[in-house]
CSV table of N, CA and C and ligand atoms in Angstrom, one decimal:
chain,number,residue,atom,x,y,z
A,885,MET,N,12.6,133.8,180.5
A,885,MET,CA,11.5,133.3,181.2
A,885,MET,C,10.3,134.3,180.5
A,886,THR,N,9.3,133.4,180.0
A,886,THR,CA,8.3,134.4,179.3
A,886,THR,C,7.4,134.8,180.3
A,887,GLU,N,7.1,136.2,180.2
A,887,GLU,CA,6.2,136.8,181.1
A,887,GLU,C,5.2,137.5,180.3
A,888,ARG,N,4.1,138.0,181.2
A,888,ARG,CA,3.1,138.9,180.8
A,888,ARG,C,3.0,140.2,181.5
A,889,THR,N,2.9,141.5,180.9
A,889,THR,CA,2.9,142.5,181.3
A,889,THR,C,1.7,143.4,181.0
A,890,LEU,N,1.4,144.4,181.9
A,890,LEU,CA,0.1,145.1,181.5
A,890,LEU,C,0.5,146.5,180.9
A,891,SER,N,0.1,147.0,179.7
A,891,SER,CA,0.5,148.2,179.2
A,891,SER,C,-0.8,148.9,178.8
A,892,ILE,N,-0.6,150.1,179.0
A,892,ILE,CA,-1.8,151.3,178.7
A,892,ILE,C,-1.3,152.2,177.7
A,893,ILE,N,-1.9,152.6,176.5
A,893,ILE,CA,-1.6,153.6,175.7
A,893,ILE,C,-2.6,154.6,176.2
A,894,LYS,N,-2.0,155.7,176.6
A,894,LYS,CA,-2.6,156.7,177.3
A,894,LYS,C,-3.5,157.8,176.6
A,895,PRO,N,-4.3,158.5,177.2
A,895,PRO,CA,-5.0,159.5,176.5
A,895,PRO,C,-4.3,160.6,175.3
A,896,ASP,N,-3.0,160.8,175.9
A,896,ASP,CA,-2.5,161.7,174.9
A,896,ASP,C,-2.0,161.2,173.7
A,897,ALA,N,-1.9,159.8,173.8
A,897,ALA,CA,-1.3,159.1,172.5
A,897,ALA,C,-2.6,158.8,171.7
A,898,THR,N,-3.8,158.3,172.4
A,898,THR,CA,-4.7,158.0,171.6
A,898,THR,C,-5.4,159.1,170.7
A,899,ALA,N,-5.3,160.4,171.6
A,899,ALA,CA,-5.8,161.6,170.9
A,899,ALA,C,-5.1,161.8,169.7
A,900,ARG,N,-3.7,161.5,169.5
A,900,ARG,CA,-3.0,161.7,168.5
A,900,ARG,C,-2.8,160.6,167.5
A,901,ASN,N,-3.8,159.7,167.6
A,901,ASN,CA,-3.8,158.3,166.8
A,901,ASN,C,-2.7,157.7,166.7
A,902,LEU,N,-1.8,157.5,167.7
A,902,LEU,CA,-0.6,156.7,167.7
A,902,LEU,C,-0.7,155.3,168.2
A,903,THR,N,-2.0,154.8,168.3
A,903,THR,CA,-2.0,153.3,168.7
A,903,THR,C,-1.2,152.5,167.9
A,904,GLY,N,-1.2,152.4,166.6
A,904,GLY,CA,-0.3,151.6,165.7
A,904,GLY,C,1.1,151.9,165.8
A,905,LYS,N,1.4,153.2,165.8
A,905,LYS,CA,3.0,153.5,165.9
A,905,LYS,C,3.5,152.8,167.3
A,906,ILE,N,2.8,153.0,168.4
A,906,ILE,CA,3.2,152.6,169.7
A,906,ILE,C,3.4,151.1,169.7
A,907,ASN,N,2.3,150.4,169.0
A,907,ASN,CA,2.5,148.8,169.0
A,907,ASN,C,3.5,148.4,168.1
A,908,SER,N,3.9,149.3,167.2
A,908,SER,CA,5.0,148.6,166.4
A,908,SER,C,6.2,148.8,167.2
A,909,PHE,N,6.3,149.6,168.1
A,909,PHE,CA,7.7,149.4,169.0
A,909,PHE,C,7.7,148.1,169.8
A,910,PHE,N,6.5,147.9,170.4
A,910,PHE,CA,6.5,146.5,170.9
A,910,PHE,C,6.8,145.2,170.2
A,911,GLU,N,6.1,145.2,169.1
A,911,GLU,CA,6.3,144.2,168.0
A,911,GLU,C,7.8,143.9,167.6
A,912,GLU,N,8.3,145.2,167.2
A,912,GLU,CA,9.6,145.3,166.7
A,912,GLU,C,10.6,144.8,167.7
A,913,ALA,N,10.3,145.1,168.9
A,913,ALA,CA,11.2,144.5,170.1
A,913,ALA,C,10.8,143.1,170.5
A,914,GLY,N,9.9,142.4,170.0
A,914,GLY,CA,9.6,140.9,170.0
A,914,GLY,C,8.5,140.7,171.1
A,915,LEU,N,8.0,141.7,171.7
A,915,LEU,CA,6.8,141.4,172.5
A,915,LEU,C,5.7,141.3,171.7
A,916,ARG,N,4.6,140.3,172.1
A,916,ARG,CA,3.5,140.0,171.3
A,916,ARG,C,2.3,140.7,172.3
A,917,ILE,N,1.3,141.3,171.5
A,917,ILE,CA,0.2,141.7,172.0
A,917,ILE,C,-0.8,140.7,172.1
A,918,VAL,N,-0.9,140.0,173.3
A,918,VAL,CA,-1.8,139.1,173.4
A,918,VAL,C,-3.3,139.2,173.8
A,919,ALA,N,-3.7,140.5,174.2
A,919,ALA,CA,-4.9,140.9,174.5
A,919,ALA,C,-4.7,142.4,174.4
A,920,GLN,N,-5.9,143.1,173.9
A,920,GLN,CA,-6.0,144.4,173.5
A,920,GLN,C,-7.5,144.8,173.6
A,921,LYS,N,-7.8,145.9,174.2
A,921,LYS,CA,-9.2,146.6,174.1
A,921,LYS,C,-9.0,148.1,174.4
A,922,ARG,N,-9.7,149.0,173.5
A,922,ARG,CA,-10.0,150.4,173.7
A,922,ARG,C,-11.0,150.7,174.9
A,923,LEU,N,-10.8,151.4,175.7
A,923,LEU,CA,-12.1,151.8,176.7
A,923,LEU,C,-11.9,153.3,177.2
A,924,ARG,N,-12.9,153.7,177.9
A,924,ARG,CA,-12.8,154.9,178.9
A,924,ARG,C,-12.7,154.5,180.0
A,925,LEU,N,-11.7,154.9,181.0
A,925,LEU,CA,-11.9,154.4,182.3
A,925,LEU,C,-12.8,155.5,183.1
A,926,THR,N,-13.4,155.3,184.0
A,926,THR,CA,-14.1,156.0,185.0
A,926,THR,C,-13.3,156.5,185.9
A,927,LEU,N,-13.5,157.7,186.6
A,927,LEU,CA,-12.8,158.2,187.4
A,927,LEU,C,-12.5,157.1,188.6
A,928,ASP,N,-13.5,156.3,189.2
A,928,ASP,CA,-13.4,155.4,190.1
A,928,ASP,C,-12.4,154.4,189.7
A,929,GLN,N,-12.2,153.9,188.5
A,929,GLN,CA,-11.2,153.0,187.9
A,929,GLN,C,-10.0,153.4,188.0
A,930,ALA,N,-9.8,154.8,187.5
A,930,ALA,CA,-8.5,155.5,187.2
A,930,ALA,C,-7.8,155.5,188.8
A,931,GLN,N,-8.9,155.8,189.7
A,931,GLN,CA,-8.3,156.2,191.4
A,931,GLN,C,-8.0,154.6,191.6
A,932,ALA,N,-8.7,153.7,191.5
A,932,ALA,CA,-8.5,152.3,191.9
A,932,ALA,C,-7.0,151.9,191.4
A,933,PHE,N,-7.0,152.1,190.0
A,933,PHE,CA,-5.8,151.5,189.1
A,933,PHE,C,-4.5,152.2,189.9
A,934,TYR,N,-4.6,153.5,190.1
A,934,TYR,CA,-3.5,154.2,190.8
A,934,TYR,C,-3.3,154.3,192.1
A,935,ALA,N,-4.2,153.6,192.9
A,935,ALA,CA,-4.1,153.6,194.3
A,935,ALA,C,-2.8,153.8,194.9
A,936,VAL,N,-1.8,153.1,194.4
A,936,VAL,CA,-0.5,153.0,194.9
A,936,VAL,C,0.2,154.4,195.0
A,937,HIS,N,-0.4,155.3,194.1
A,937,HIS,CA,0.1,156.8,193.9
A,937,HIS,C,-0.7,157.6,194.6
A,938,ALA,N,-1.7,157.1,195.6
A,938,ALA,CA,-2.6,158.1,196.2
A,938,ALA,C,-2.1,159.0,197.1
A,939,GLU,N,-0.9,159.0,197.7
A,939,GLU,CA,-0.3,159.9,198.5
A,939,GLU,C,0.6,160.9,197.5
A,940,ARG,N,0.8,160.5,196.5
A,940,ARG,CA,1.7,161.5,195.5
A,940,ARG,C,1.0,162.7,195.3
A,941,SER,N,1.7,163.9,195.2
A,941,SER,CA,1.1,165.2,194.9
A,941,SER,C,0.3,165.2,193.4
A,942,PHE,N,0.8,164.4,192.5
A,942,PHE,CA,0.3,164.3,191.3
A,942,PHE,C,-1.0,163.5,191.2
A,943,TYR,N,-1.3,162.7,192.1
A,943,TYR,CA,-2.4,161.7,192.1
A,943,TYR,C,-3.6,162.2,191.5
A,944,ASN,N,-4.3,163.3,191.9
A,944,ASN,CA,-5.4,163.8,191.5
A,944,ASN,C,-5.4,164.2,189.9
A,945,GLU,N,-4.4,165.0,189.6
A,945,GLU,CA,-4.1,165.2,188.3
A,945,GLU,C,-4.1,164.2,187.2
A,946,LEU,N,-3.2,163.2,187.7
A,946,LEU,CA,-3.1,161.9,187.1
A,946,LEU,C,-4.3,161.2,186.7
A,947,CYS,N,-5.1,161.1,187.8
A,947,CYS,CA,-6.3,160.5,187.5
A,947,CYS,C,-7.3,161.2,186.5
A,948,GLU,N,-7.2,162.3,186.7
A,948,GLU,CA,-8.2,163.3,185.8
A,948,GLU,C,-7.7,163.1,184.3
A,949,TYR,N,-6.3,163.2,184.3
A,949,TYR,CA,-5.6,163.0,182.9
A,949,TYR,C,-6.0,161.5,182.2
A,950,MET,N,-6.2,160.5,183.0
A,950,MET,CA,-6.3,159.3,182.5
A,950,MET,C,-7.7,159.2,182.2
A,951,VAL,N,-8.8,159.9,182.5
A,951,VAL,CA,-10.2,159.7,182.2
A,951,VAL,C,-10.4,160.7,181.0
A,952,SER,N,-9.5,161.5,180.6
A,952,SER,CA,-9.7,162.7,179.8
A,952,SER,C,-9.9,162.1,178.3
A,953,GLY,N,-9.7,160.8,178.0
A,953,GLY,CA,-10.1,160.4,176.7
A,953,GLY,C,-9.8,158.9,176.6
A,954,PRO,N,-9.9,158.1,175.6
A,954,PRO,CA,-9.8,156.7,175.5
A,954,PRO,C,-8.5,156.3,176.0
A,955,VAL,N,-8.3,155.1,176.3
A,955,VAL,CA,-7.0,154.4,176.5
A,955,VAL,C,-7.2,153.0,176.0
A,956,VAL,N,-6.1,152.6,175.5
A,956,VAL,CA,-6.0,151.2,175.1
A,956,VAL,C,-5.3,150.3,176.0
A,957,VAL,N,-5.9,149.4,176.6
A,957,VAL,CA,-5.3,148.4,177.7
A,957,VAL,C,-4.7,147.2,176.8
A,958,GLN,N,-3.6,146.6,177.1
A,958,GLN,CA,-3.2,145.4,176.3
A,958,GLN,C,-2.4,144.6,177.4
A,959,VAL,N,-2.0,143.5,177.0
A,959,VAL,CA,-1.3,142.4,177.6
A,959,VAL,C,-0.1,142.2,176.6
A,960,LEU,N,1.1,142.3,177.2
A,960,LEU,CA,2.2,142.0,176.4
A,960,LEU,C,2.9,140.9,176.6
A,961,GLU,N,3.4,139.9,176.0
A,961,GLU,CA,4.1,138.7,176.3
A,961,GLU,C,5.3,138.5,175.8
A,962,GLY,N,6.1,138.1,176.4
A,962,GLY,CA,7.6,137.8,175.9
A,962,GLY,C,8.5,137.4,176.9
A,963,GLU,N,9.9,137.3,176.4
A,963,GLU,CA,11.1,137.1,177.4
A,963,GLU,C,11.2,138.3,178.2
A,964,ASN,N,11.2,138.0,179.5
A,964,ASN,CA,11.3,139.1,180.4
A,964,ASN,C,10.5,140.3,180.1
A,965,ALA,N,9.4,140.2,179.8
A,965,ALA,CA,8.5,141.2,179.2
A,965,ALA,C,8.2,142.5,180.3
A,966,ILE,N,8.2,142.2,181.5
A,966,ILE,CA,8.0,143.4,182.3
A,966,ILE,C,9.4,144.3,182.3
A,967,VAL,N,10.4,143.9,182.6
A,967,VAL,CA,11.5,144.8,182.4
A,967,VAL,C,11.7,145.2,181.1
A,968,ARG,N,11.7,144.3,180.0
A,968,ARG,CA,11.8,144.6,178.6
A,968,ARG,C,10.8,145.8,178.2
A,969,ASN,N,9.4,145.8,178.7
A,969,ASN,CA,8.6,146.9,178.3
A,969,ASN,C,9.0,148.1,178.9
A,970,ARG,N,9.5,148.1,180.2
A,970,ARG,CA,10.0,149.2,180.9
A,970,ARG,C,11.2,149.7,179.8
A,971,GLU,N,11.9,149.2,179.4
A,971,GLU,CA,13.0,149.7,178.6
A,971,GLU,C,12.4,150.1,177.3
A,972,ILE,N,11.6,149.5,176.6
A,972,ILE,CA,11.0,150.1,175.3
A,972,ILE,C,10.3,151.2,175.7
A,973,MET,N,9.6,151.5,176.7
A,973,MET,CA,8.9,152.7,177.3
A,973,MET,C,9.8,153.9,177.3
A,974,GLY,N,10.9,153.8,177.9
A,974,GLY,CA,11.8,154.8,178.5
A,974,GLY,C,11.5,155.5,179.8
A,975,ALA,N,12.2,156.5,180.3
A,975,ALA,CA,12.0,157.1,181.6
A,975,ALA,C,10.7,157.9,181.5
A,976,THR,N,10.2,157.7,182.9
A,976,THR,CA,9.0,158.5,183.3
A,976,THR,C,8.8,159.7,182.5
A,977,ASN,N,9.9,160.6,182.8
A,977,ASN,CA,10.0,162.1,182.1
A,977,ASN,C,10.6,161.9,180.6
A,978,PRO,N,9.5,162.0,179.5
A,978,PRO,CA,10.3,162.0,178.3
A,978,PRO,C,11.4,162.7,178.0
A,979,ALA,N,11.6,163.8,178.8
A,979,ALA,CA,13.0,164.7,178.6
A,979,ALA,C,14.2,163.7,179.0
A,980,ASN,N,14.1,162.9,179.8
A,980,ASN,CA,15.1,161.9,180.4
A,980,ASN,C,15.1,160.6,179.7
A,981,ALA,N,14.2,160.5,178.6
A,981,ALA,CA,14.1,159.1,177.9
A,981,ALA,C,15.2,158.8,176.9
A,982,ASP,N,15.9,157.7,176.7
A,982,ASP,CA,16.7,157.4,175.8
A,982,ASP,C,16.1,157.4,174.3
A,983,GLU,N,17.3,157.7,173.4
A,983,GLU,CA,16.8,157.7,172.0
A,983,GLU,C,16.2,156.2,171.7
A,984,GLY,N,15.2,156.1,170.9
A,984,GLY,CA,14.6,154.6,170.3
A,984,GLY,C,13.6,154.4,171.4
A,985,THR,N,13.3,155.1,172.3
A,985,THR,CA,12.2,154.6,173.3
A,985,THR,C,10.7,155.3,173.0
A,986,ILE,N,9.7,154.6,173.3
A,986,ILE,CA,8.6,155.3,173.0
A,986,ILE,C,8.3,156.7,173.6
A,987,ARG,N,8.8,156.8,175.0
A,987,ARG,CA,8.5,158.1,175.6
A,987,ARG,C,9.4,159.2,175.0
A,988,LYS,N,10.5,158.9,174.5
A,988,LYS,CA,11.4,160.1,173.6
A,988,LYS,C,10.8,160.3,172.5
A,989,ALA,N,10.3,159.3,171.8
A,989,ALA,CA,9.7,159.5,170.4
A,989,ALA,C,8.4,160.2,170.6
A,990,VAL,N,7.5,160.0,171.4
A,990,VAL,CA,6.1,160.5,171.3
A,990,VAL,C,5.6,161.2,172.6
A,991,GLY,N,6.3,160.9,173.8
A,991,GLY,CA,5.7,161.5,175.1
A,991,GLY,C,5.8,163.0,175.0
A,992,LYS,N,4.7,163.8,175.7
A,992,LYS,CA,4.7,165.1,175.7
A,992,LYS,C,5.6,165.7,176.9
A,993,ASP,N,5.1,165.1,178.2
A,993,ASP,CA,5.9,165.7,179.5
A,993,ASP,C,5.7,164.6,180.3
A,994,VAL,N,6.1,164.9,181.6
A,994,VAL,CA,6.1,163.7,182.7
A,994,VAL,C,4.8,163.2,182.9
A,995,GLN,N,3.7,164.0,182.9
A,995,GLN,CA,2.4,163.3,182.9
A,995,GLN,C,2.1,162.8,181.7
A,996,GLU,N,2.0,163.4,180.6
A,996,GLU,CA,1.2,162.7,179.4
A,996,GLU,C,2.5,162.3,178.6
A,997,ASN,N,3.0,161.1,179.2
A,997,ASN,CA,4.1,160.4,178.8
A,997,ASN,C,3.6,159.1,178.0
A,998,SER,N,2.4,159.1,177.5
A,998,SER,CA,2.0,158.1,176.4
A,998,SER,C,1.7,156.5,176.7
A,999,VAL,N,2.4,156.1,177.5
A,999,VAL,CA,2.2,154.7,177.8
A,999,VAL,C,2.5,154.5,179.3
A,1000,HIS,N,1.7,153.3,179.9
A,1000,HIS,CA,2.0,152.8,181.3
A,1000,HIS,C,2.5,151.4,181.2
A,1001,GLY,N,3.3,150.9,182.0
A,1001,GLY,CA,3.8,149.4,182.0
A,1001,GLY,C,4.0,149.1,183.4
A,1002,SER,N,3.6,147.8,183.7
A,1002,SER,CA,3.7,147.3,185.0
A,1002,SER,C,5.1,147.3,185.4
A,1003,ASP,N,5.4,147.4,186.9
A,1003,ASP,CA,6.8,147.6,187.2
A,1003,ASP,C,7.5,146.6,188.0
A,1004,SER,N,6.5,145.2,188.1
A,1004,SER,CA,7.0,144.1,189.0
A,1004,SER,C,6.1,143.0,188.5
A,1005,PRO,N,6.6,141.7,188.8
A,1005,PRO,CA,5.6,140.7,188.5
A,1005,PRO,C,4.5,140.6,189.4
A,1006,GLU,N,4.4,141.1,190.4
A,1006,GLU,CA,3.4,141.2,191.5
A,1006,GLU,C,2.3,142.0,190.8
A,1007,ASN,N,2.7,143.4,190.6
A,1007,ASN,CA,1.7,144.4,189.9
A,1007,ASN,C,1.4,144.0,188.6
A,1008,ALA,N,2.1,143.4,187.7
A,1008,ALA,CA,1.8,142.9,186.3
A,1008,ALA,C,0.4,141.9,186.5
A,1009,ALA,N,0.5,140.8,187.5
A,1009,ALA,CA,-0.5,140.0,187.7
A,1009,ALA,C,-1.8,140.9,188.2
A,1010,LYS,N,-1.5,141.8,189.0
A,1010,LYS,CA,-2.7,142.6,189.6
A,1010,LYS,C,-3.2,143.2,188.5
A,1011,GLU,N,-2.3,144.1,187.8
A,1011,GLU,CA,-3.0,145.0,186.6
A,1011,GLU,C,-3.6,144.2,185.7
A,1012,ILE,N,-3.1,143.1,185.1
A,1012,ILE,CA,-3.5,142.2,184.0
A,1012,ILE,C,-5.1,141.8,184.5
A,1013,SER,N,-5.3,141.4,185.7
A,1013,SER,CA,-6.6,141.0,186.3
A,1013,SER,C,-7.6,141.9,186.5
A,1014,PHE,N,-6.9,143.5,186.7
A,1014,PHE,CA,-7.8,144.5,186.6
A,1014,PHE,C,-8.6,144.7,185.4
A,1015,PHE,N,-8.0,144.3,184.4
A,1015,PHE,CA,-8.5,144.6,183.1
A,1015,PHE,C,-9.1,143.4,182.3
A,1016,PHE,N,-8.6,142.2,182.4
A,1016,PHE,CA,-8.8,141.2,181.6
A,1016,PHE,C,-8.9,140.0,182.4
A,1017,SER,N,-10.0,138.9,181.8
A,1017,SER,CA,-10.1,137.8,182.4
A,1017,SER,C,-9.2,136.8,181.5
A,1018,GLU,N,-8.9,135.6,182.0
A,1018,GLU,CA,-8.1,134.8,181.4
A,1018,GLU,C,-8.6,134.4,179.8
A,1019,ILE,N,-9.8,134.2,179.7
A,1019,ILE,CA,-10.3,134.0,178.4
A,1019,ILE,C,-10.2,134.9,177.4
A,1020,GLU,N,-9.7,136.2,177.8
A,1020,GLU,CA,-9.6,137.3,176.9
A,1020,GLU,C,-8.1,137.4,176.4
A,1021,ILE,N,-7.1,136.6,176.9
A,1021,ILE,CA,-5.8,136.7,176.6
A,1021,ILE,C,-5.5,135.4,175.8
A,1022,ALA,N,-5.1,135.5,174.6
A,1022,ALA,CA,-4.8,134.5,173.8
A,1022,ALA,C,-3.1,134.7,173.3
A,1023,GLY,N,-2.4,133.7,174.0
A,1023,GLY,CA,-0.9,133.7,173.8
A,1023,GLY,C,-0.5,133.0,172.5
B,197,ADP,P1,6.0,155.2,185.5
B,197,ADP,O1,4.9,155.3,184.7
B,197,ADP,O2,7.1,155.5,184.5
B,197,ADP,O3,6.0,153.8,186.2
B,197,ADP,P2,5.3,156.3,188.0
B,197,ADP,O4,4.8,155.1,188.5
B,197,ADP,O5,6.4,157.2,188.9
B,197,ADP,O6,5.9,156.3,186.5
B,197,ADP,O7,4.2,157.4,187.8
B,197,ADP,C1,3.0,157.0,187.1
B,197,ADP,C2,2.5,158.2,186.2
B,197,ADP,O8,2.1,159.3,187.0
B,197,ADP,C3,3.7,158.5,185.1
B,197,ADP,O9,3.6,157.6,184.0
B,197,ADP,C4,3.0,159.9,184.7
B,197,ADP,O10,1.7,159.7,184.0
B,197,ADP,C5,2.5,160.4,186.2
B,197,ADP,N1,3.6,161.2,187.0
B,197,ADP,C6,4.7,160.6,187.4
B,197,ADP,N2,5.4,161.8,188.0
B,197,ADP,C7,4.7,162.8,187.8
B,197,ADP,C8,5.1,164.1,188.0
B,197,ADP,N3,6.1,164.7,188.8
B,197,ADP,N4,4.0,165.2,187.7
B,197,ADP,C9,3.0,164.6,187.0
B,197,ADP,N5,2.8,163.4,186.7
B,197,ADP,C10,3.7,162.6,187.0
B,198,MG,MG1,4.7,153.1,187.8
């Protein structure tokens, strides 16, 4: 089943000029980048995007980190793209991520873990529409 998922290259990765390196993980795994833009989130936007984590102890710190530099938001498309992207990203904590994953290769720690990926079809649809209109996505 062809799906779309929302990916974010986070501030720790844009700061280290890793956008192209991270994109090559997606492309080599067969996912297509069908929309992409670089922007700076406002604190309001970061809080809204991560509203599902509002009760977690790390929420404020996470939102501050997500506005600390530019991010690259993107739509990835491909076979089972949502689960596939989670596999390509690796575990949340880079220390637990498998060899060959983005977080193992470039993640710094459990917070500064370089990438975000949607975790379900429902969240993928919500997160894609948070950043993109249909006219901006060319599959
Ligand atoms: P994932 O990004 O793998 O889906 P979560 O949805 O659980 O992970 O968490 C969202 C983001 O919050 C993580 O990617 C990471 O940046 C941050 N985060 C998660 N757990 C922690 C933690 N224990 N301490 C600090 N930041 C965390
Ligand atoms: Mg998550």
